[in-house]
Amino acid sequence: MHEFDFFAYLTPLVVLIFSLVIFYNAEAMKNSVAFVLVSLWTVAFLSHGVVSFYQIVPIYPSGLVANLFLSGAVLSLSWSFVFWRKVLSYARGADYFNGGCHARELVPQVSNLILPISCFFSALVFLAMYMSAVRISGTYNVIGSLGAIRVALNYGGASWGGVDYFALPVLIIGIYLLVVARENNSKSIIYFIPAIFSIAISVVSTQRSSIFMTLIAIAFSLSERETPKIKTIAVGAVVLTATFISMGVTVGKISGDDDGILSAIEFGLNSMCLYFLTPISAFNDSEIYWNSSADLGYSLRFPMVVLDALGLYSGEISNKIQPFINVPMPTNVYTFGYISISDFGSLFPVYYFLLGAILAIIFSLPRRIVAFRVLQGISFYPVLMTVFQDQFAILTSLWIQVLVSVFICHLFTSYRPRHDRMPT
């Protein structure tokens, strides 16, 4: 059942690399999402094939059918994005795409009153989060109790009491002010305080995905282009790797043997390899492509939850948390292909056609507007998380929070000619 099939990896890799060449040669910047997505999955398939063949870590190989469905999902989303980006480019014109002919002569300004309010709000949310962690762990040594906090949240019925809903607005405010500071060449510490608190909140939350979102959103938002330079991406990959290992050790998800730092690093890298590659094996073993419900249960989950809360719906609501499967290591993430195929069956490209249109609209907005730039930066998070699970439809409430937070930040921003920008 789990025999390695060379063509199961060669076939999708050939198609993905071919598409990658086309995206790179045809205005790579405008095809940023497609280029990043296909690059990511090219590396994912190649890594999964090598690791499963040589059993560098224990994972089951994926079969041809599963890999074809996954590569079909990748190509559907990437080519949909390219198609809609081209359509919008023609419809709006080059001047709109570039943010207007005078866009580079304008710099964003925020009120001096907004800066201390943002810092106070961020500090307040962090304090509330920290005190909730103290309540859950029973000690003020929160950093030393992150493992216990995670166990209590996952299996002990503990909760943050709603304070965690304010973490995302702090992240948006932090990134927004970092971009404003960059555009004004300001090094004033007040612009950095919300981002610092956002990172601290992510650590206290014990969720590596929160830290991933924070670091990815910051890197892509601060980039002058839609995609950072190769050097920036390489540094980011090292930071993410170090973050994964350190958070794994701290939270207790990676064994803390006393064999020295090198042993810990080796074990951490093996664990990270499993973390990134087991979802492909899980998708293969789930065989969802043969047993899809095609009921839109995940795509419509958010309105179902809302209607259920209002007493207007009494049907079954899909669970965001998937059951564990052994591949042979236990995992409950099945890549982003699981949700779309479960909801749409063989018509799953329709889902990605619509999703590609939404992403194309977001990335066709003028990047010189800080709100749009932040929105584009954080939109790379679900793209990079496709190797784990679908972070688009399943997290509708999160994206509503993002839109509201970005809009509120935009309301308190004005744009002035560059020579009138604030002193630093």
Coordinates of C-alpha atoms in Angstrom, one line a residue:
M1 CA 0.0 0.0 0.0
H2 CA 2.9 2.4 0.7
E3 CA 5.4 1.4 -1.9
F4 CA 7.4 4.2 -3.4
D5 CA 6.4 5.2 -7.0
F6 CA 9.0 7.3 -8.8
F7 CA 6.4 8.6 -11.4
A8 CA 4.1 9.7 -8.6
Y9 CA 6.6 12.4 -7.9
L10 CA 8.1 13.0 -11.3
T11 CA 4.8 13.7 -13.0
P12 CA 3.7 16.6 -10.8
L13 CA 7.2 18.0 -10.6
V14 CA 7.5 18.2 -14.4
V15 CA 4.2 20.1 -14.6
L16 CA 5.0 22.4 -11.7
I17 CA 8.5 23.3 -12.9
F18 CA 7.1 24.0 -16.4
S19 CA 4.6 26.4 -14.9
L20 CA 7.3 27.9 -12.7
V21 CA 9.4 28.8 -15.8
I22 CA 6.3 30.4 -17.4
F23 CA 5.5 32.5 -14.3
Y24 CA 9.1 33.6 -13.9
N25 CA 9.5 34.7 -17.5
A26 CA 6.0 36.4 -17.7
E27 CA 6.3 39.4 -15.4
A28 CA 7.3 37.5 -12.2
M29 CA 6.2 40.4 -9.9
K30 CA 2.6 40.4 -11.2
N31 CA 2.6 36.6 -10.8
S32 CA 4.0 36.7 -7.3
V33 CA 1.4 34.6 -5.6
A34 CA 1.5 32.0 -8.3
F35 CA 5.3 31.9 -8.4
V36 CA 5.5 31.6 -4.6
L37 CA 2.8 28.9 -4.5
V38 CA 4.3 26.7 -7.3
S39 CA 7.8 27.2 -5.9
L40 CA 6.7 26.1 -2.5
W41 CA 5.0 22.9 -3.8
T42 CA 7.9 22.1 -6.1
V43 CA 10.1 22.0 -3.0
A44 CA 7.4 20.1 -1.0
F45 CA 7.0 17.3 -3.6
L46 CA 10.8 17.0 -4.2
S47 CA 11.5 17.0 -0.4
H48 CA 8.7 14.5 0.3
G49 CA 9.9 12.2 -2.5
V50 CA 13.5 12.2 -1.3
V51 CA 12.6 11.9 2.4
S52 CA 10.1 9.1 1.9
F53 CA 12.4 7.2 -0.5
Y54 CA 15.4 7.2 1.7
Q55 CA 13.3 7.2 4.9
I56 CA 15.3 10.1 6.4
V57 CA 12.4 10.4 8.8
P58 CA 9.6 7.9 9.0
I59 CA 6.8 9.0 6.5
Y60 CA 4.8 7.1 4.1
P61 CA 5.3 7.9 0.3
S62 CA 2.4 9.5 -1.5
G63 CA 0.8 7.8 -4.5
L64 CA 0.2 9.1 -8.1
V65 CA -3.5 9.8 -7.7
A66 CA -3.1 11.9 -4.5
N67 CA -0.2 13.8 -6.0
L68 CA -2.1 14.5 -9.2
F69 CA -5.0 15.9 -7.1
L70 CA -2.7 18.1 -5.1
S71 CA -0.8 19.4 -8.1
G72 CA -4.1 20.0 -9.7
A73 CA -5.1 22.1 -6.8
V74 CA -1.8 24.1 -6.9
L75 CA -2.2 24.7 -10.7
S76 CA -5.9 25.6 -10.4
L77 CA -5.2 28.3 -7.8
S78 CA -2.0 29.6 -9.4
W79 CA -3.3 29.8 -13.0
S80 CA -6.6 31.3 -11.7
F81 CA -4.6 34.0 -10.0
V82 CA -2.6 34.7 -13.2
F83 CA -5.8 34.8 -15.3
W84 CA -7.6 37.2 -13.0
R85 CA -4.5 39.4 -12.4
K86 CA -4.2 39.8 -16.2
V87 CA -8.0 40.6 -16.5
L88 CA -7.8 43.2 -13.8
S89 CA -4.6 44.7 -15.2
Y90 CA -6.3 45.3 -18.5
A91 CA -9.5 46.6 -16.9
R92 CA -7.8 49.0 -14.5
G93 CA -4.9 50.0 -16.6
A94 CA -1.2 50.2 -15.8
D95 CA -1.5 53.5 -13.9
Y96 CA -3.9 51.9 -11.4
F97 CA -1.7 48.8 -11.1
N98 CA 1.3 50.9 -10.3
G99 CA -0.6 52.8 -7.6
G100 CA -1.0 56.0 -9.7
C101 CA 1.6 58.1 -11.4
H102 CA 2.2 60.2 -8.3
A103 CA 2.1 57.3 -5.8
R104 CA 5.8 57.4 -5.1
E105 CA 5.6 61.1 -4.2
L106 CA 3.3 60.4 -1.3
V107 CA 4.1 59.1 2.1
P108 CA 1.7 57.9 4.8
Q109 CA 1.2 59.9 8.0
V110 CA -0.6 58.8 11.2
S111 CA -1.8 61.1 14.0
N112 CA 0.6 61.7 16.9
L113 CA -2.3 60.8 19.1
I114 CA -2.8 57.4 17.4
L115 CA 0.7 56.2 18.2
P116 CA 0.5 56.2 22.0
I117 CA -3.1 54.8 21.8
S118 CA -1.8 51.9 19.6
C119 CA 1.0 51.2 22.0
F120 CA -1.3 51.3 25.1
F121 CA -3.9 49.0 23.4
S122 CA -1.1 46.5 22.4
A123 CA 0.3 46.6 25.9
L124 CA -3.2 46.1 27.4
V125 CA -3.8 43.0 25.2
F126 CA -0.5 41.5 26.0
L127 CA -1.1 42.0 29.7
A128 CA -4.5 40.4 29.5
M129 CA -3.0 37.5 27.5
Y130 CA -0.2 37.1 30.0
M131 CA -2.6 37.1 33.0
S132 CA -4.8 34.5 31.2
A133 CA -1.7 32.4 30.8
V134 CA -1.0 32.8 34.5
R135 CA -4.5 31.7 35.3
I136 CA -4.2 28.6 33.1
S137 CA -0.8 27.6 34.3
G138 CA -1.1 28.6 37.9
T139 CA 2.3 30.3 37.9
Y140 CA 3.8 33.7 36.8
N141 CA 6.6 31.8 35.1
V142 CA 4.6 31.7 31.9
I143 CA 7.6 31.0 29.6
G144 CA 8.6 28.0 31.6
S145 CA 5.0 26.7 31.6
L146 CA 4.2 27.0 27.9
G147 CA 4.0 23.2 27.5
A148 CA 1.5 22.9 30.4
I149 CA -0.5 25.8 28.9
R150 CA -0.7 24.1 25.5
V151 CA -1.8 20.8 27.2
A152 CA -4.5 22.6 29.2
L153 CA -5.8 24.4 26.1
N154 CA -5.8 21.3 23.9
Y155 CA -7.0 18.6 26.4
G156 CA -7.9 20.3 29.7
G157 CA -10.8 22.4 28.6
A158 CA -8.9 25.7 29.3
S159 CA -9.5 28.8 27.2
W160 CA -8.2 32.3 26.8
G161 CA -11.6 33.8 27.8
G162 CA -11.9 35.7 24.5
V163 CA -8.8 37.8 25.0
D164 CA -7.1 36.0 22.1
Y165 CA -9.5 37.6 19.7
F166 CA -7.6 40.9 20.2
A167 CA -4.3 39.4 19.2
L168 CA -4.9 39.8 15.5
P169 CA -5.8 43.5 15.6
V170 CA -2.5 44.0 17.6
L171 CA -0.6 42.2 14.8
I172 CA -2.3 44.3 12.1
I173 CA -1.5 47.6 14.0
G174 CA 2.1 46.4 14.5
I175 CA 2.7 45.7 10.9
Y176 CA 0.9 48.8 9.7
L177 CA 3.1 51.1 11.9
L178 CA 6.2 49.3 10.8
V179 CA 5.3 50.0 7.1
V180 CA 4.6 53.7 8.0
A181 CA 7.9 53.9 9.8
R182 CA 9.7 52.4 6.8
E183 CA 8.1 54.8 4.3
N184 CA 9.1 57.7 6.5
N185 CA 12.6 56.4 7.3
S186 CA 11.7 56.7 10.9
K187 CA 13.6 54.8 13.6
S188 CA 11.4 56.0 16.5
I189 CA 10.8 53.2 19.0
I190 CA 7.1 54.1 19.3
Y191 CA 6.5 52.6 15.8
F192 CA 8.0 49.3 16.8
I193 CA 6.3 48.8 20.2
P194 CA 3.0 47.2 18.9
A195 CA 4.9 44.7 16.7
I196 CA 7.1 43.7 19.7
F197 CA 4.0 43.1 21.8
S198 CA 2.4 41.2 18.9
I199 CA 5.4 38.8 18.8
A200 CA 5.3 38.5 22.6
I201 CA 1.6 37.6 22.4
S202 CA 2.3 35.0 19.7
V203 CA 4.9 33.3 22.0
V204 CA 2.5 33.4 25.0
S205 CA -0.2 31.8 22.8
T206 CA 2.0 28.7 22.5
Q207 CA 1.0 28.4 18.8
R208 CA 3.8 28.2 16.2
S209 CA 1.2 29.1 13.5
S210 CA 0.7 32.5 15.2
I211 CA 4.4 33.2 15.1
F212 CA 4.6 32.0 11.5
M213 CA 1.8 34.4 10.6
T214 CA 3.5 37.3 12.4
L215 CA 6.9 36.7 10.7
I216 CA 5.5 36.1 7.3
A217 CA 3.2 39.1 7.3
I218 CA 6.0 41.4 8.5
A219 CA 8.5 40.1 5.9
F220 CA 6.1 40.4 2.9
S221 CA 4.6 43.7 4.1
L222 CA 7.9 45.5 4.6
S223 CA 9.2 44.3 1.2
E224 CA 9.2 47.1 -1.5
R225 CA 8.0 44.5 -4.0
E226 CA 5.2 41.9 -3.5
T227 CA 7.8 39.2 -2.9
P228 CA 11.0 39.9 -0.9
K229 CA 14.5 39.4 -2.3
I230 CA 16.1 36.0 -2.2
K231 CA 18.4 37.1 0.6
T232 CA 15.5 38.2 2.7
I233 CA 13.6 34.9 2.0
A234 CA 16.7 32.9 3.0
V235 CA 17.1 34.8 6.2
G236 CA 13.4 34.4 6.9
A237 CA 13.6 30.6 6.4
V238 CA 16.5 30.4 8.9
V239 CA 14.5 32.5 11.4
L240 CA 11.4 30.3 10.9
T241 CA 13.5 27.2 11.4
A242 CA 15.0 28.5 14.5
T243 CA 11.6 29.7 15.8
F244 CA 10.1 26.2 15.1
I245 CA 12.8 24.4 17.0
S246 CA 12.9 26.9 19.9
M247 CA 9.1 26.9 20.2
G248 CA 9.0 23.1 20.0
V249 CA 11.5 22.8 22.8
T250 CA 9.8 25.4 24.9
V251 CA 6.3 24.1 24.5
G252 CA 7.5 20.5 24.9
K253 CA 6.5 19.3 21.4
I254 CA 10.2 18.4 20.8
S255 CA 11.9 16.1 23.2
G256 CA 14.2 17.8 25.7
D257 CA 17.0 15.2 26.0
D258 CA 20.2 16.0 27.9
D259 CA 22.4 15.0 25.1
G260 CA 23.6 18.5 24.3
I261 CA 22.6 21.3 21.9
L262 CA 23.6 19.5 18.7
S263 CA 21.3 16.5 19.6
A264 CA 18.5 19.0 20.3
I265 CA 19.0 20.7 17.0
E266 CA 19.1 17.4 15.1
F267 CA 16.0 16.2 16.8
G268 CA 14.3 19.5 16.1
L269 CA 15.2 19.4 12.4
N270 CA 13.8 15.9 12.1
S271 CA 10.6 17.0 13.8
M272 CA 10.3 20.0 11.5
C273 CA 10.7 17.7 8.5
L274 CA 7.9 15.6 9.8
Y275 CA 5.8 18.6 10.5
F276 CA 6.1 19.9 7.0
L277 CA 5.9 16.7 5.1
T278 CA 3.4 14.4 6.9
P279 CA 0.4 16.4 5.6
I280 CA 1.0 15.1 2.1
S281 CA 1.2 11.5 3.4
A282 CA -2.0 12.2 5.4
F283 CA -3.8 13.5 2.3
N284 CA -2.8 10.4 0.4
D285 CA -4.0 8.0 3.1
S286 CA -7.3 9.9 3.7
E287 CA -8.4 9.1 0.1
I288 CA -10.7 12.0 0.3
Y289 CA -10.6 12.3 -3.4
W290 CA -12.6 9.0 -3.6
N291 CA -14.9 9.8 -0.7
S292 CA -15.7 13.5 -0.9
S293 CA -19.1 14.7 0.5
A294 CA -19.4 17.6 -1.9
D295 CA -21.7 19.4 0.5
L296 CA -19.7 22.7 0.9
G297 CA -19.6 22.0 4.7
Y298 CA -16.2 23.7 5.2
S299 CA -16.7 26.5 2.7
L300 CA -20.0 27.5 4.3
R301 CA -19.0 26.8 7.9
F302 CA -18.8 30.4 9.0
P303 CA -22.4 31.4 7.9
M304 CA -23.6 28.1 9.4
V305 CA -22.0 28.9 12.7
V306 CA -23.6 32.4 12.7
L307 CA -27.0 31.1 11.8
D308 CA -26.7 28.4 14.4
A309 CA -25.9 31.1 17.1
L310 CA -29.0 33.0 16.0
G311 CA -31.1 29.8 16.2
L312 CA -31.8 29.8 12.5
Y313 CA -29.8 26.6 11.6
S314 CA -29.8 23.3 13.4
G315 CA -27.9 21.1 10.9
E316 CA -24.5 19.6 11.2
I317 CA -21.5 21.9 11.3
S318 CA -18.1 20.6 10.0
N319 CA -15.4 20.5 12.6
K320 CA -12.3 22.7 11.9
I321 CA -10.1 20.2 13.7
Q322 CA -9.6 17.0 11.6
P323 CA -9.2 13.5 13.1
F324 CA -5.7 12.2 13.6
I325 CA -4.2 9.7 11.1
N326 CA -1.0 7.7 11.4
V327 CA 1.4 8.1 8.5
P328 CA 3.1 6.4 10.5
M329 CA 3.5 9.4 12.8
P330 CA 0.2 10.9 14.0
T331 CA -1.0 14.1 12.3
N332 CA -4.3 15.9 11.7
V333 CA -3.4 18.2 8.9
Y334 CA -4.0 17.1 5.3
T335 CA -2.8 20.0 3.1
F336 CA -5.0 22.6 1.6
G337 CA -6.4 20.1 -1.0
Y338 CA -8.4 18.3 1.6
I339 CA -11.0 21.0 2.2
S340 CA -11.7 21.9 -1.4
I341 CA -12.0 18.3 -2.6
S342 CA -14.2 17.4 0.4
D343 CA -16.5 20.3 -0.4
F344 CA -16.5 20.3 -4.2
G345 CA -15.4 16.8 -5.2
S346 CA -14.2 16.6 -8.8
L347 CA -15.3 20.2 -9.2
F348 CA -12.6 21.5 -6.8
P349 CA -11.1 23.8 -9.5
V350 CA -14.2 26.0 -9.2
Y351 CA -13.2 26.7 -5.6
Y352 CA -9.7 27.8 -6.6
F353 CA -11.0 29.8 -9.6
L354 CA -13.0 31.9 -7.2
L355 CA -10.2 32.0 -4.6
G356 CA -7.8 33.1 -7.3
A357 CA -10.1 36.0 -8.3
I358 CA -10.1 37.2 -4.6
L359 CA -6.3 37.0 -4.4
A360 CA -5.9 38.8 -7.7
I361 CA -8.2 41.6 -6.6
I362 CA -6.1 42.0 -3.4
F363 CA -2.8 42.0 -5.2
S364 CA -4.0 44.4 -7.9
L365 CA -4.7 47.1 -5.3
P366 CA -2.0 49.9 -5.3
R367 CA 0.7 48.8 -3.0
R368 CA 1.7 52.4 -2.0
I369 CA -1.5 52.5 0.1
V370 CA -0.3 51.1 3.4
A371 CA -3.6 49.3 4.1
F372 CA -3.4 47.4 0.8
R373 CA 0.3 46.6 1.4
V374 CA -0.4 45.1 4.8
L375 CA -3.4 43.2 3.4
Q376 CA -1.2 41.8 0.6
G377 CA 1.6 40.9 3.1
I378 CA -0.7 38.9 5.4
S379 CA -2.4 37.2 2.4
F380 CA 0.9 35.3 1.8
Y381 CA 0.3 33.5 5.1
P382 CA -2.5 31.2 3.8
V383 CA -0.5 30.7 0.6
L384 CA 2.5 29.5 2.4
M385 CA 0.4 27.4 4.7
T386 CA -1.1 25.4 1.8
V387 CA 1.3 22.5 2.6
F388 CA -0.4 22.2 5.9
Q389 CA -4.1 22.9 5.5
D390 CA -6.6 25.3 4.0
Q391 CA -6.4 28.6 5.8
F392 CA -8.7 30.4 3.4
A393 CA -12.4 29.3 3.8
I394 CA -11.9 27.5 7.1
L395 CA -10.8 30.8 8.8
T396 CA -13.4 33.2 7.4
S397 CA -13.8 34.9 10.8
L398 CA -10.1 35.6 10.9
W399 CA -10.1 37.3 7.5
I400 CA -13.1 39.4 8.5
Q401 CA -11.0 40.6 11.5
V402 CA -8.1 41.4 9.2
L403 CA -10.3 43.5 6.9
V404 CA -11.9 45.4 9.7
S405 CA -8.5 46.0 11.4
V406 CA -6.9 47.2 8.2
F407 CA -9.8 49.5 7.4
I408 CA -9.7 51.1 10.8
C409 CA -6.0 51.7 10.5
H410 CA -6.6 53.3 7.1
L411 CA -9.1 55.7 8.5
F412 CA -6.4 57.3 10.7
T413 CA -3.9 57.6 7.9
S414 CA -3.3 60.5 5.6
Y415 CA -0.9 60.9 2.6
R416 CA 1.3 64.0 2.0
P417 CA 3.9 64.9 -0.6
R418 CA 7.2 63.3 0.2
H419 CA 9.0 66.6 0.9
D420 CA 6.4 67.3 3.7
R421 CA 6.9 64.0 5.5
M422 CA 7.4 64.0 9.3
P423 CA 10.9 64.5 10.7
T424 CA 12.6 61.5 12.3

